mmCIF file of C-alpha atoms in Angstrom:
data_model
loop_
_atom_site.group_PDB
_atom_site.id
_atom_site.type_symbol
_atom_site.label_atom_id
_atom_site.label_comp_id
_atom_site.label_asym_id
_atom_site.label_seq_id
_atom_site.Cartn_x
_atom_site.Cartn_y
_atom_site.Cartn_z
ATOM 1 C CA MET A 1 -14.728 7.603 -20.286
ATOM 2 C CA LYS A 2 -11.296 8.865 -21.128
ATOM 3 C CA ILE A 3 -8.378 10.119 -19.063
ATOM 4 C CA ALA A 4 -5.480 12.089 -20.518
ATOM 5 C CA VAL A 5 -2.100 11.818 -18.819
ATOM 6 C CA PHE A 6 0.839 14.192 -19.236
ATOM 7 C CA GLY A 7 4.060 13.238 -17.517
ATOM 8 C CA ASN A 8 5.465 9.996 -16.299
ATOM 9 C CA MET A 9 2.945 8.877 -13.711
ATOM 10 C CA ASP A 10 1.254 5.597 -12.896
ATOM 11 C CA ILE A 11 -2.508 5.601 -13.318
ATOM 12 C CA GLU A 12 -4.672 2.703 -12.270
ATOM 13 C CA ALA A 13 -7.830 3.114 -14.286
ATOM 14 C CA ASP A 14 -11.081 1.282 -13.625
ATOM 15 C CA SER A 15 -12.361 -1.049 -16.282
ATOM 16 C CA GLY A 16 -14.023 0.820 -19.112
ATOM 17 C CA VAL A 17 -11.778 3.833 -18.625
ATOM 18 C CA GLU A 18 -9.415 4.596 -21.473
ATOM 19 C CA VAL A 19 -6.073 6.157 -20.553
ATOM 20 C CA ARG A 20 -4.242 8.175 -23.207
ATOM 21 C CA ARG A 21 -0.739 9.512 -22.724
ATOM 22 C CA PHE A 22 0.564 12.685 -24.308
ATOM 23 C CA GLU A 23 3.694 14.811 -24.476
ATOM 24 C CA ILE A 24 2.911 18.236 -23.104
ATOM 25 C CA THR A 25 4.743 19.880 -25.984
ATOM 26 C CA SER A 26 2.541 18.169 -28.577
ATOM 27 C CA PHE A 27 -1.075 18.193 -27.451
ATOM 28 C CA TYR A 28 -3.545 18.810 -30.250
ATOM 29 C CA PRO A 29 -6.941 17.648 -28.998
ATOM 30 C CA ASN A 30 -9.756 17.312 -31.470
ATOM 31 C CA GLU A 31 -13.161 16.856 -29.911
ATOM 32 C CA LYS A 32 -14.702 15.398 -33.076
ATOM 33 C CA ILE A 33 -12.034 12.707 -33.348
ATOM 34 C CA ASP A 34 -11.045 12.084 -29.742
ATOM 35 C CA GLY A 35 -14.154 13.115 -27.807
ATOM 36 C CA LEU A 36 -13.791 14.787 -24.422
ATOM 37 C CA TYR A 37 -11.864 13.713 -21.344
ATOM 38 C CA TYR A 38 -13.374 13.505 -17.902
ATOM 39 C CA ARG A 39 -10.022 13.869 -16.204
ATOM 40 C CA ILE A 40 -6.637 15.240 -17.244
ATOM 41 C CA PHE A 41 -3.510 14.589 -15.186
ATOM 42 C CA VAL A 42 -0.545 16.894 -15.718
ATOM 43 C CA SER A 43 2.233 15.650 -13.515
ATOM 44 C CA ASN A 44 5.527 17.499 -13.198
ATOM 45 C CA CYS A 45 5.683 18.655 -16.795
ATOM 46 C CA ILE A 46 4.166 22.159 -17.042
ATOM 47 C CA PRO A 47 7.628 23.603 -16.201
ATOM 48 C CA GLU A 48 8.872 22.102 -19.487
ATOM 49 C CA LEU A 49 6.736 24.592 -21.392
ATOM 50 C CA PRO A 50 7.972 28.083 -22.196
ATOM 51 C CA ARG A 51 6.002 30.575 -20.117
ATOM 52 C CA GLU A 52 4.214 31.937 -23.174
ATOM 53 C CA ALA A 53 2.942 28.439 -24.026
ATOM 54 C CA VAL A 54 1.379 27.632 -20.649
ATOM 55 C CA MET A 55 -1.873 29.517 -21.074
ATOM 56 C CA ASP A 56 -2.325 28.029 -24.520
ATOM 57 C CA PHE A 57 -1.906 24.533 -23.087
ATOM 58 C CA LEU A 58 -4.310 25.184 -20.200
ATOM 59 C CA LYS A 59 -6.948 26.576 -22.556
ATOM 60 C CA LYS A 60 -6.645 23.494 -24.757
ATOM 61 C CA ALA A 61 -6.918 21.277 -21.708
ATOM 62 C CA HIS A 62 -9.993 23.217 -20.578
ATOM 63 C CA ASP A 63 -11.721 22.741 -23.917
ATOM 64 C CA ALA A 64 -10.722 19.065 -24.049
ATOM 65 C CA LEU A 65 -12.534 18.350 -20.763
ATOM 66 C CA GLU A 66 -16.173 17.432 -20.301
ATOM 67 C CA VAL A 67 -18.224 19.916 -18.314
ATOM 68 C CA ASN A 68 -17.513 19.084 -14.646
ATOM 69 C CA GLY A 69 -14.348 17.303 -15.748
ATOM 70 C CA GLU A 70 -11.239 17.804 -13.665
ATOM 71 C CA ILE A 71 -7.664 18.736 -14.332
ATOM 72 C CA ILE A 72 -5.069 17.650 -11.776
ATOM 73 C CA VAL A 73 -1.823 19.589 -11.952
ATOM 74 C CA GLN A 74 1.371 18.837 -10.063
ATOM 75 C CA VAL A 75 4.357 21.200 -10.268
ATOM 76 C CA PRO A 76 7.528 21.406 -8.166
ATOM 77 C CA MET A 77 7.161 23.969 -5.358
ATOM 78 C CA ALA A 78 9.057 27.119 -6.310
ATOM 79 C CA GLU A 79 8.705 28.399 -2.727
ATOM 80 C CA PHE A 80 10.416 25.314 -1.338
ATOM 81 C CA ALA A 81 13.275 25.479 -3.841
ATOM 82 C CA ALA A 82 13.783 29.195 -3.194
ATOM 83 C CA LYS A 83 13.832 28.662 0.561
ATOM 84 C CA GLN A 84 16.433 25.922 0.179
ATOM 85 C CA LEU A 85 18.602 28.283 -1.867
ATOM 86 C CA PHE A 86 18.218 31.263 0.454
ATOM 87 C CA THR A 87 19.069 29.207 3.511
ATOM 88 C CA ASN A 88 22.049 27.503 1.829
ATOM 89 C CA LYS A 89 20.408 24.086 1.934
ATOM 90 C CA ALA A 90 20.177 23.460 -1.798
ATOM 91 C CA ASP A 91 20.655 19.821 -2.780
ATOM 92 C CA PRO A 92 20.256 17.918 -6.081
ATOM 93 C CA ILE A 93 16.462 17.853 -5.615
ATOM 94 C CA THR A 94 16.451 21.646 -5.309
ATOM 95 C CA TYR A 95 18.304 22.013 -8.612
ATOM 96 C CA TYR A 96 16.042 19.455 -10.263
ATOM 97 C CA MET A 97 13.004 21.463 -9.100
ATOM 98 C CA LEU A 98 14.423 24.575 -10.695
ATOM 99 C CA TYR A 99 16.062 23.252 -13.842
ATOM 100 C CA GLY A 100 14.716 19.761 -14.576
ATOM 101 C CA THR A 101 16.969 17.272 -16.367
ATOM 102 C CA ASP A 102 18.938 17.263 -19.628
ATOM 103 C CA GLU A 103 16.146 15.232 -21.270
ATOM 104 C CA HIS A 104 13.369 17.357 -19.794
ATOM 105 C CA PRO A 105 14.733 20.809 -18.977
ATOM 106 C CA PHE A 106 12.424 23.165 -17.079
ATOM 107 C CA ARG A 107 11.744 26.604 -18.526
ATOM 108 C CA ALA A 108 9.995 28.007 -15.441
ATOM 109 C CA CYS A 109 9.157 27.250 -11.834
ATOM 110 C CA TYR A 110 5.787 28.021 -10.255
ATOM 111 C CA THR A 111 4.490 29.102 -6.894
ATOM 112 C CA MET A 112 1.107 27.871 -5.732
ATOM 113 C CA LEU A 113 -0.425 31.292 -6.254
ATOM 114 C CA GLN A 114 0.962 31.565 -9.795
ATOM 115 C CA MET A 115 -0.354 28.143 -10.752
ATOM 116 C CA ARG A 116 -3.715 28.888 -9.227
ATOM 117 C CA THR A 117 -3.926 32.189 -11.034
ATOM 118 C CA LEU A 118 -3.081 30.558 -14.372
ATOM 119 C CA LEU A 119 -5.813 27.949 -13.874
ATOM 120 C CA ALA A 120 -8.331 30.641 -12.975
ATOM 121 C CA ARG A 121 -7.361 32.628 -16.079
ATOM 122 C CA ALA A 122 -7.998 29.513 -18.160
ATOM 123 C CA LYS A 123 -11.556 29.531 -16.680
ATOM 124 C CA PHE A 124 -11.100 26.641 -14.312
ATOM 125 C CA ASN A 125 -12.558 26.717 -10.815
ATOM 126 C CA VAL A 126 -9.843 25.573 -8.440
ATOM 127 C CA LYS A 127 -11.288 23.270 -5.787
ATOM 128 C CA GLU A 128 -8.096 22.077 -4.130
ATOM 129 C CA ALA A 129 -4.589 23.551 -3.885
ATOM 130 C CA THR A 130 -2.403 21.634 -1.477
ATOM 131 C CA GLU A 131 1.154 20.489 -0.909
ATOM 132 C CA ALA A 132 2.089 16.909 -1.719
ATOM 133 C CA ILE A 133 5.101 14.658 -2.147
ATOM 134 C CA LEU A 134 5.688 13.085 -5.536
ATOM 135 C CA LYS A 135 7.697 9.863 -5.459
ATOM 136 C CA LEU A 136 10.276 9.797 -8.232
ATOM 137 C CA THR A 137 12.552 6.932 -9.199
ATOM 138 C CA THR A 138 15.858 7.781 -10.845
ATOM 139 C CA THR A 139 17.414 5.719 -13.648
ATOM 140 C CA ASP A 140 19.654 4.230 -10.939
ATOM 141 C CA GLY A 141 16.593 3.042 -9.038
ATOM 142 C CA GLU A 142 16.972 5.627 -6.300
ATOM 143 C CA GLU A 143 13.675 6.899 -4.814
ATOM 144 C CA LEU A 144 13.334 10.644 -4.375
ATOM 145 C CA ASN A 145 10.640 12.683 -2.661
ATOM 146 C CA LEU A 146 9.728 15.753 -4.662
ATOM 147 C CA PRO A 147 7.687 18.482 -2.917
ATOM 148 C CA VAL A 148 4.974 19.583 -5.330
ATOM 149 C CA HIS A 149 1.925 21.775 -5.513
ATOM 150 C CA ASN A 150 -1.104 19.632 -6.200
ATOM 151 C CA LEU A 151 -4.032 21.480 -7.727
ATOM 152 C CA VAL A 152 -7.422 20.109 -8.691
ATOM 153 C CA ALA A 153 -9.580 22.329 -10.859
ATOM 154 C CA VAL A 154 -12.933 21.866 -12.521
ATOM 155 C CA ARG A 155 -14.367 22.928 -15.811
ATOM 156 C CA ASN A 156 -17.842 24.098 -14.925
ATOM 157 C CA ASP A 157 -18.915 26.544 -17.581
ATOM 158 C CA MET B 1 -21.497 46.748 3.254
ATOM 159 C CA LEU B 2 -19.407 47.737 0.236
ATOM 160 C CA MET B 3 -18.162 44.163 0.066
ATOM 161 C CA LEU B 4 -21.746 42.829 0.016
ATOM 162 C CA LEU B 5 -22.796 45.312 -2.655
ATOM 163 C CA SER B 6 -19.825 44.254 -4.777
ATOM 164 C CA GLU B 7 -21.087 40.674 -4.742
ATOM 165 C CA GLU B 8 -24.347 41.646 -6.407
ATOM 166 C CA LYS B 9 -22.697 44.105 -8.754
ATOM 167 C CA SER B 10 -19.802 42.066 -10.102
ATOM 168 C CA GLY B 11 -20.223 38.591 -8.648
ATOM 169 C CA ASN B 12 -22.939 36.071 -9.344
ATOM 170 C CA ILE B 13 -24.648 36.330 -5.982
ATOM 171 C CA GLU B 14 -28.027 37.540 -4.860
ATOM 172 C CA ILE B 15 -27.998 38.704 -1.259
ATOM 173 C CA GLY B 16 -31.244 37.416 0.242
ATOM 174 C CA GLN B 17 -31.169 38.947 3.687
ATOM 175 C CA LEU B 18 -28.757 40.460 6.171
ATOM 176 C CA ARG B 19 -29.142 39.002 9.632
ATOM 177 C CA THR B 20 -27.321 41.186 12.077
ATOM 178 C CA VAL B 21 -26.828 41.416 15.817
ATOM 179 C CA GLY B 22 -27.437 45.112 16.189
ATOM 180 C CA SER B 23 -26.856 47.222 13.118
ATOM 181 C CA ALA B 24 -26.360 50.777 12.011
ATOM 182 C CA VAL B 25 -28.331 49.985 8.877
ATOM 183 C CA PRO B 26 -32.084 50.812 9.081
ATOM 184 C CA ASP B 27 -34.071 47.692 9.856
ATOM 185 C CA HIS B 28 -36.093 47.360 6.718
ATOM 186 C CA ASN B 29 -35.603 46.003 3.216
ATOM 187 C CA LYS B 30 -33.067 43.154 3.489
ATOM 188 C CA ASN B 31 -31.663 43.956 6.896
ATOM 189 C CA ASN B 32 -33.027 41.770 9.675
ATOM 190 C CA ILE B 33 -31.662 42.692 13.089
ATOM 191 C CA ILE B 34 -32.018 39.768 15.443
ATOM 192 C CA GLY B 35 -31.843 41.902 18.562
ATOM 193 C CA ASP B 36 -31.341 45.333 19.941
ATOM 194 C CA SER B 37 -27.933 46.774 20.663
ATOM 195 C CA LYS B 38 -27.793 44.936 24.009
ATOM 196 C CA ARG B 39 -27.399 41.668 22.143
ATOM 197 C CA ARG B 40 -24.018 42.769 20.871
ATOM 198 C CA THR B 41 -22.707 41.780 24.266
ATOM 199 C CA ARG B 42 -24.411 38.376 24.346
ATOM 200 C CA LEU B 43 -22.367 35.249 23.854
ATOM 201 C CA THR B 44 -21.375 34.433 20.305
ATOM 202 C CA ASP B 45 -22.952 30.979 20.394
ATOM 203 C CA TYR B 46 -26.342 32.504 21.260
ATOM 204 C CA ASN B 47 -26.029 35.055 18.486
ATOM 205 C CA ARG B 48 -24.954 32.476 15.917
ATOM 206 C CA GLN B 49 -27.865 30.300 16.994
ATOM 207 C CA GLU B 50 -30.309 33.129 16.414
ATOM 208 C CA VAL B 51 -28.847 33.977 13.028
ATOM 209 C CA THR B 52 -28.943 30.300 12.022
ATOM 210 C CA LYS B 53 -32.556 30.041 13.104
ATOM 211 C CA GLY B 54 -33.467 32.893 10.782
ATOM 212 C CA PHE B 55 -31.405 31.453 7.949
ATOM 213 C CA LEU B 56 -32.978 28.007 8.158
ATOM 214 C CA SER B 57 -36.473 29.469 8.268
ATOM 215 C CA GLY B 58 -35.781 31.380 5.052
ATOM 216 C CA GLU B 59 -35.114 30.251 1.505
ATOM 217 C CA ALA B 60 -31.456 31.160 0.984
ATOM 218 C CA GLU B 61 -29.153 28.356 -0.163
ATOM 219 C CA TRP B 62 -26.036 29.701 1.511
ATOM 220 C CA ILE B 63 -25.163 31.605 4.638
ATOM 221 C CA PHE B 64 -22.113 33.845 4.662
ATOM 222 C CA TRP B 65 -20.808 34.599 8.141
ATOM 223 C CA MET B 66 -18.962 37.852 8.606
ATOM 224 C CA ASP B 67 -17.906 38.979 12.081
ATOM 225 C CA ASP B 68 -17.979 42.647 12.974
ATOM 226 C CA ASP B 69 -14.210 42.652 13.545
ATOM 227 C CA THR B 70 -13.408 40.990 10.226
ATOM 228 C CA ALA B 71 -13.183 42.797 6.895
ATOM 229 C CA PRO B 72 -13.247 40.398 3.921
ATOM 230 C CA PRO B 73 -12.011 41.521 0.500
ATOM 231 C CA LEU B 74 -14.359 42.489 -2.311
ATOM 232 C CA ASN B 75 -16.069 39.491 -3.912
ATOM 233 C CA ALA B 76 -15.117 37.206 -1.036
ATOM 234 C CA ILE B 77 -18.392 35.277 -1.342
ATOM 235 C CA THR B 78 -17.933 34.742 -5.071
ATOM 236 C CA GLY B 79 -14.382 33.560 -4.472
ATOM 237 C CA LEU B 80 -15.436 31.095 -1.791
ATOM 238 C CA LEU B 81 -18.374 29.888 -3.862
ATOM 239 C CA HIS B 82 -16.098 29.093 -6.815
ATOM 240 C CA SER B 83 -14.194 26.579 -4.706
ATOM 241 C CA GLY B 84 -17.203 24.291 -5.028
ATOM 242 C CA HIS B 85 -17.177 23.315 -1.361
ATOM 243 C CA ASP B 86 -20.182 23.372 0.959
ATOM 244 C CA PHE B 87 -18.207 24.704 3.904
ATOM 245 C CA VAL B 88 -15.335 27.050 3.128
ATOM 246 C CA ALA B 89 -13.639 29.911 4.949
ATOM 247 C CA GLY B 90 -11.412 32.800 4.050
ATOM 248 C CA ALA B 91 -8.235 33.544 5.984
ATOM 249 C CA TYR B 92 -8.216 36.001 8.847
ATOM 250 C CA PHE B 93 -5.379 36.027 11.291
ATOM 251 C CA MET B 94 -4.851 35.738 15.026
ATOM 252 C CA THR B 95 -4.176 39.136 16.510
ATOM 253 C CA ALA B 96 -1.130 37.927 18.450
ATOM 254 C CA GLU B 97 2.033 36.099 17.424
ATOM 255 C CA PRO B 98 2.448 33.963 15.417
ATOM 256 C CA TYR B 99 -0.538 35.556 13.606
ATOM 257 C CA HIS B 100 -1.598 32.253 12.067
ATOM 258 C CA PRO B 101 -4.879 32.042 10.148
ATOM 259 C CA ILE B 102 -7.789 30.988 12.324
ATOM 260 C CA ALA B 103 -7.943 27.457 10.993
ATOM 261 C CA TYR B 104 -6.783 24.234 12.568
ATOM 262 C CA ARG B 105 -5.969 20.598 12.020
ATOM 263 C CA LYS B 106 -6.880 18.007 14.605
ATOM 264 C CA MET B 107 -3.866 16.065 15.793
ATOM 265 C CA PRO B 108 -4.553 12.347 15.493
ATOM 266 C CA ASP B 109 -2.642 11.377 18.620
ATOM 267 C CA ASN B 110 -4.492 13.534 21.156
ATOM 268 C CA GLY B 111 -7.494 15.129 19.432
ATOM 269 C CA LEU B 112 -6.248 18.650 20.136
ATOM 270 C CA TYR B 113 -6.080 21.331 17.462
ATOM 271 C CA ALA B 114 -2.899 22.700 15.876
ATOM 272 C CA PRO B 115 -3.008 25.924 13.849
ATOM 273 C CA ILE B 116 -2.417 25.973 10.105
ATOM 274 C CA TYR B 117 0.974 27.541 9.640
ATOM 275 C CA ASN B 118 3.629 27.939 6.931
ATOM 276 C CA TYR B 119 1.367 27.086 4.019
ATOM 277 C CA PRO B 120 2.053 28.256 0.452
ATOM 278 C CA ASP B 121 0.245 31.401 -0.621
ATOM 279 C CA GLY B 122 -2.788 30.434 -2.626
ATOM 280 C CA ALA B 123 -3.409 27.124 -0.848
ATOM 281 C CA LEU B 124 -6.976 25.818 -0.769
ATOM 282 C CA MET B 125 -6.974 22.992 1.717
ATOM 283 C CA GLN B 126 -9.261 20.860 3.782
ATOM 284 C CA VAL B 127 -8.803 21.426 7.504
ATOM 285 C CA ASP B 128 -10.582 20.312 10.674
ATOM 286 C CA SER B 129 -11.751 23.604 12.118
ATOM 287 C CA VAL B 130 -12.135 27.208 10.996
ATOM 288 C CA GLY B 131 -13.242 30.449 12.538
ATOM 289 C CA PHE B 132 -16.545 31.896 11.353
ATOM 290 C CA GLY B 133 -15.350 35.458 10.695
ATOM 291 C CA CYS B 134 -15.492 34.945 6.912
ATOM 292 C CA THR B 135 -17.160 31.631 6.229
ATOM 293 C CA LEU B 136 -19.614 30.336 3.670
ATOM 294 C CA VAL B 137 -21.827 27.365 4.530
ATOM 295 C CA HIS B 138 -24.446 25.634 2.419
ATOM 296 C CA ARG B 139 -27.841 24.995 3.934
ATOM 297 C CA SER B 140 -27.418 21.244 3.433
ATOM 298 C CA VAL B 141 -24.619 21.132 6.022
ATOM 299 C CA TYR B 142 -27.005 22.373 8.723
ATOM 300 C CA GLU B 143 -29.726 20.008 7.566
ATOM 301 C CA LYS B 144 -27.399 16.989 7.555
ATOM 302 C CA ILE B 145 -26.206 17.831 11.052
ATOM 303 C CA ARG B 146 -29.732 18.246 12.368
ATOM 304 C CA ASP B 147 -30.911 14.980 10.802
ATOM 305 C CA ALA B 148 -27.949 12.901 11.965
ATOM 306 C CA HIS B 149 -27.942 13.917 15.635
ATOM 307 C CA THR B 150 -30.140 13.468 18.685
ATOM 308 C CA VAL B 151 -30.502 16.230 21.235
ATOM 309 C CA PHE B 152 -30.562 15.343 24.921
ATOM 310 C CA GLU B 153 -30.776 17.420 28.056
ATOM 311 C CA ARG B 154 -27.803 17.161 30.355
ATOM 312 C CA HIS B 155 -28.004 16.865 34.144
ATOM 313 C CA ASN B 156 -27.460 20.632 34.397
ATOM 314 C CA GLY B 157 -30.128 21.507 31.847
ATOM 315 C CA ALA B 158 -27.728 22.265 29.002
ATOM 316 C CA LEU B 159 -28.291 20.603 25.655
ATOM 317 C CA LEU B 160 -26.145 17.712 24.496
ATOM 318 C CA VAL B 161 -25.900 16.672 20.840
ATOM 319 C CA VAL B 162 -24.929 13.086 20.019
ATOM 320 C CA PRO B 163 -24.616 11.444 16.590
ATOM 321 C CA ASN B 164 -27.524 9.051 16.074
ATOM 322 C CA ASP B 165 -25.220 6.122 15.400
ATOM 323 C CA MET B 166 -23.627 6.572 18.818
ATOM 324 C CA VAL B 167 -26.929 6.266 20.652
ATOM 325 C CA THR B 168 -28.065 2.819 21.806
ATOM 326 C CA GLY B 169 -30.463 1.568 24.440
ATOM 327 C CA ASN B 170 -33.043 3.584 26.340
ATOM 328 C CA VAL B 171 -32.721 6.792 28.267
ATOM 329 C CA GLY B 172 -33.700 6.241 31.912
ATOM 330 C CA ASP B 173 -35.454 8.690 34.224
ATOM 331 C CA ASP B 174 -33.387 7.960 37.311
ATOM 332 C CA TYR B 175 -31.288 11.000 38.038
ATOM 333 C CA PHE B 176 -27.809 10.561 39.451
ATOM 334 C CA GLU B 177 -24.916 12.898 40.080
ATOM 335 C CA PRO B 178 -22.117 12.720 37.507
ATOM 336 C CA TYR B 179 -19.173 10.539 38.449
ATOM 337 C CA VAL B 180 -15.982 9.099 37.032
ATOM 338 C CA LYS B 181 -15.246 5.375 37.098
ATOM 339 C CA ASP B 182 -12.165 3.763 35.591
ATOM 340 C CA GLY B 183 -11.399 6.936 33.688
ATOM 341 C CA VAL B 184 -14.850 7.177 32.126
ATOM 342 C CA TYR B 185 -17.206 10.044 32.924
ATOM 343 C CA TYR B 186 -20.832 9.064 33.572
ATOM 344 C CA GLU B 187 -23.690 11.531 33.503
ATOM 345 C CA HIS B 188 -27.439 11.200 33.499
ATOM 346 C CA ILE B 189 -29.115 12.630 30.426
ATOM 347 C CA LYS B 190 -32.736 12.732 29.424
ATOM 348 C CA ALA B 191 -34.618 13.224 26.201
ATOM 349 C CA LYS B 192 -35.257 16.834 25.298
ATOM 350 C CA SER B 193 -38.857 17.492 26.231
ATOM 351 C CA GLU B 194 -41.337 18.390 23.530
ATOM 352 C CA ASP B 195 -42.191 21.721 25.107
ATOM 353 C CA ASP B 196 -38.525 22.734 25.222
ATOM 354 C CA ASP B 197 -38.403 25.347 22.460
ATOM 355 C CA ARG B 198 -34.646 25.744 22.401
ATOM 356 C CA GLN B 199 -33.490 25.176 18.863
ATOM 357 C CA PHE B 200 -30.910 22.659 17.736
ATOM 358 C CA PRO B 201 -27.567 23.820 19.210
ATOM 359 C CA PHE B 202 -25.369 24.179 16.158
ATOM 360 C CA TYR B 203 -22.971 26.363 18.134
ATOM 361 C CA GLN B 204 -21.897 26.025 21.738
ATOM 362 C CA LEU B 205 -19.179 27.677 23.760
ATOM 363 C CA GLU B 206 -17.885 24.842 25.875
ATOM 364 C CA HIS B 207 -14.730 23.726 27.647
ATOM 365 C CA GLY B 208 -13.122 27.120 27.081
ATOM 366 C CA ARG B 209 -13.316 26.702 23.320
ATOM 367 C CA THR B 210 -14.953 28.963 20.802
ATOM 368 C CA GLU B 211 -18.314 28.003 19.329
ATOM 369 C CA ASP B 212 -16.961 27.401 15.815
ATOM 370 C CA HIS B 213 -14.918 24.353 16.902
ATOM 371 C CA TYR B 214 -18.180 22.840 18.103
ATOM 372 C CA PHE B 215 -19.905 23.367 14.755
ATOM 373 C CA CYS B 216 -16.927 21.928 12.878
ATOM 374 C CA GLU B 217 -17.071 18.786 14.999
ATOM 375 C CA LEU B 218 -20.787 18.372 14.327
ATOM 376 C CA ALA B 219 -20.103 18.789 10.615
ATOM 377 C CA ALA B 220 -17.284 16.226 10.772
ATOM 378 C CA HIS B 221 -19.778 13.728 12.211
ATOM 379 C CA VAL B 222 -21.760 13.990 8.972
ATOM 380 C CA GLY B 223 -18.671 13.789 6.761
ATOM 381 C CA VAL B 224 -18.269 17.499 6.036
ATOM 382 C CA LYS B 225 -14.938 19.135 6.793
ATOM 383 C CA PRO B 226 -14.234 22.819 6.258
ATOM 384 C CA TRP B 227 -11.886 24.158 3.582
ATOM 385 C CA LEU B 228 -9.599 27.129 3.970
ATOM 386 C CA ASP B 229 -9.102 29.358 0.940
ATOM 387 C CA THR B 230 -5.981 31.429 1.523
ATOM 388 C CA THR B 231 -6.661 33.671 -1.463
ATOM 389 C CA VAL B 232 -9.610 35.227 0.372
ATOM 390 C CA VAL B 233 -7.631 37.326 2.827
ATOM 391 C CA CYS B 234 -9.331 39.445 5.487
ATOM 392 C CA THR B 235 -8.216 42.095 7.939
ATOM 393 C CA HIS B 236 -8.948 41.221 11.559
ATOM 394 C CA TYR B 237 -9.628 44.255 13.733
ATOM 395 C CA LYS B 238 -8.998 44.378 17.455
ATOM 396 C CA THR B 239 -7.195 47.354 18.956
ATOM 397 C CA MET B 240 -5.082 47.341 15.812
ATOM 398 C CA PRO B 241 -5.806 45.683 12.466
ATOM 399 C CA THR B 242 -4.047 42.355 11.916
ATOM 400 C CA THR B 243 -3.348 41.449 8.315
ATOM 401 C CA LYS B 244 -1.552 38.787 6.334
ATOM 402 C CA ASP B 245 1.535 41.015 6.426
ATOM 403 C CA ASN B 246 1.833 40.419 10.183
ATOM 404 C CA TYR B 247 1.753 36.683 9.589
ATOM 405 C CA THR B 248 4.240 36.782 6.695
ATOM 406 C CA GLU B 249 6.679 39.035 8.541
ATOM 407 C CA PHE B 250 6.662 36.788 11.600
ATOM 408 C CA LEU B 251 7.043 33.645 9.495
ATOM 409 C CA LEU B 252 10.003 35.044 7.548
ATOM 410 C CA LYS B 253 11.756 36.083 10.739
ATOM 411 C CA GLU B 254 11.135 32.695 12.284
ATOM 412 C CA THR B 255 12.526 30.850 9.268
ATOM 413 C CA GLY B 256 15.577 33.100 9.028
ATOM 414 C CA LEU B 257 14.500 34.716 5.766
ATOM 415 C CA ALA B 258 14.042 38.228 7.154
#
C-alpha cells in the first residue's frame, strides 16, 4: 500500500506501507509506473497553487487514488483569518494564513465551503469537514497553532 | 413531495414507501399512513415508534425522517447519502435566538448537551445528538441497537432499555418502591413479559427531553454517533419560517461583524 504526502507533515506509517513525498507544484502520477495510492495527504499546501491549477491537481489526485481511497486536505481557515482582520485582531499567524511565507507564498485562501465544493467537483465524496489545529514549528523552534479546515474525502466511483 | 420526487428524478435514490402520520396524499401506491388525522396530535415518540416499526418490517435500506415543519432542500437525501455515514442529519435551526442548528455535543464534565454554534459553512462533523427533522438513518443502526440492548419493565410499567454489557445478575420478582441511597437511585425492574407486544422503544420522551436525544444515546451505546451536514440546509416552520439567515445574522451581530 502506498501513501502520498504533500506538505511538510509527519506521517507514521505501518510496516508494509510506502510513503512517498511530493511537491504540490510538480505532481505527475502515472498509474502504470507508480500504481495507485490508498491515501493522499495534502497538508497546508493547496494555497500555494494558482486558483486555476487547483482543480487540475484535485483531478490528478482523484485518479491517483484506489477506489475507496481517501484524500485528506488541510488548508488554513479563510473565515478565521478574515474575522481576525475585520475585528482588528490580525497577528503574524493571520498574515501567514493569508499570504504564506517567502519560500512558500500562498496564491489563495479557502473557506470550508469552497474547499468542499472543489472536492465535490473533482468527484470526491466528502465524508468529514471539520476544524482542526495544525501544529507548526518555525525555523526558530517556536511552536504555532494554525487553525485549519480538515477535510476527508473518498474516491468511490 | 417535490423534494422526494427530485430524489428519484435526479438523485440515485428509489423511494420505497412514505410512512406518514396523517397525510393529504391518497393512501395508496407508496403512501402508508400510520394513523388517522387524530394521530397528528399524539406524542412524537409514539409516532416515530410506529414509523420505525413499519420501516423495519419492510425491505428499505435507509429511512429518511422529515418532520412536517421542516422543509429540506432538493436532493437532500442524495446529499446526506454521499457523506457515507449511517446516521447523518441536515441542518434546521431553532426558531428562537440564537437560532443554532438542532444538533448538540455532549459536555464531558456534566453529560449535558451544548448546541453546535459558530461552525464554518460547509462543515460535516460528528456530533452527539441531532434532531430528526431531516435525518437519514441506515437500517443497521436500528438493528445494532436492538441486538445490543435488553428491554425491562420499570416499576411504573414504562419500558427501560439497558445495554447488554451493563446487565449482570438476575432480575428479582420482589417489588419495592423506588428510593435513593447514598446518591444512587434504586428501582425495581422486571423482565418484559412475552405477551407484552410493545415494540422496542427506539424513541422516548423522557426527563423533559425530546425523543431524538434518546435515540442518539442508544446509538452511541453501539458506537454510532450522528453526523451533521451543514450543506443540507432546511427551513424550519413554526409561526414564521426560520432559516440559516436568522442564524447567520444573529451570529454576526454577536461577534461584532454586523
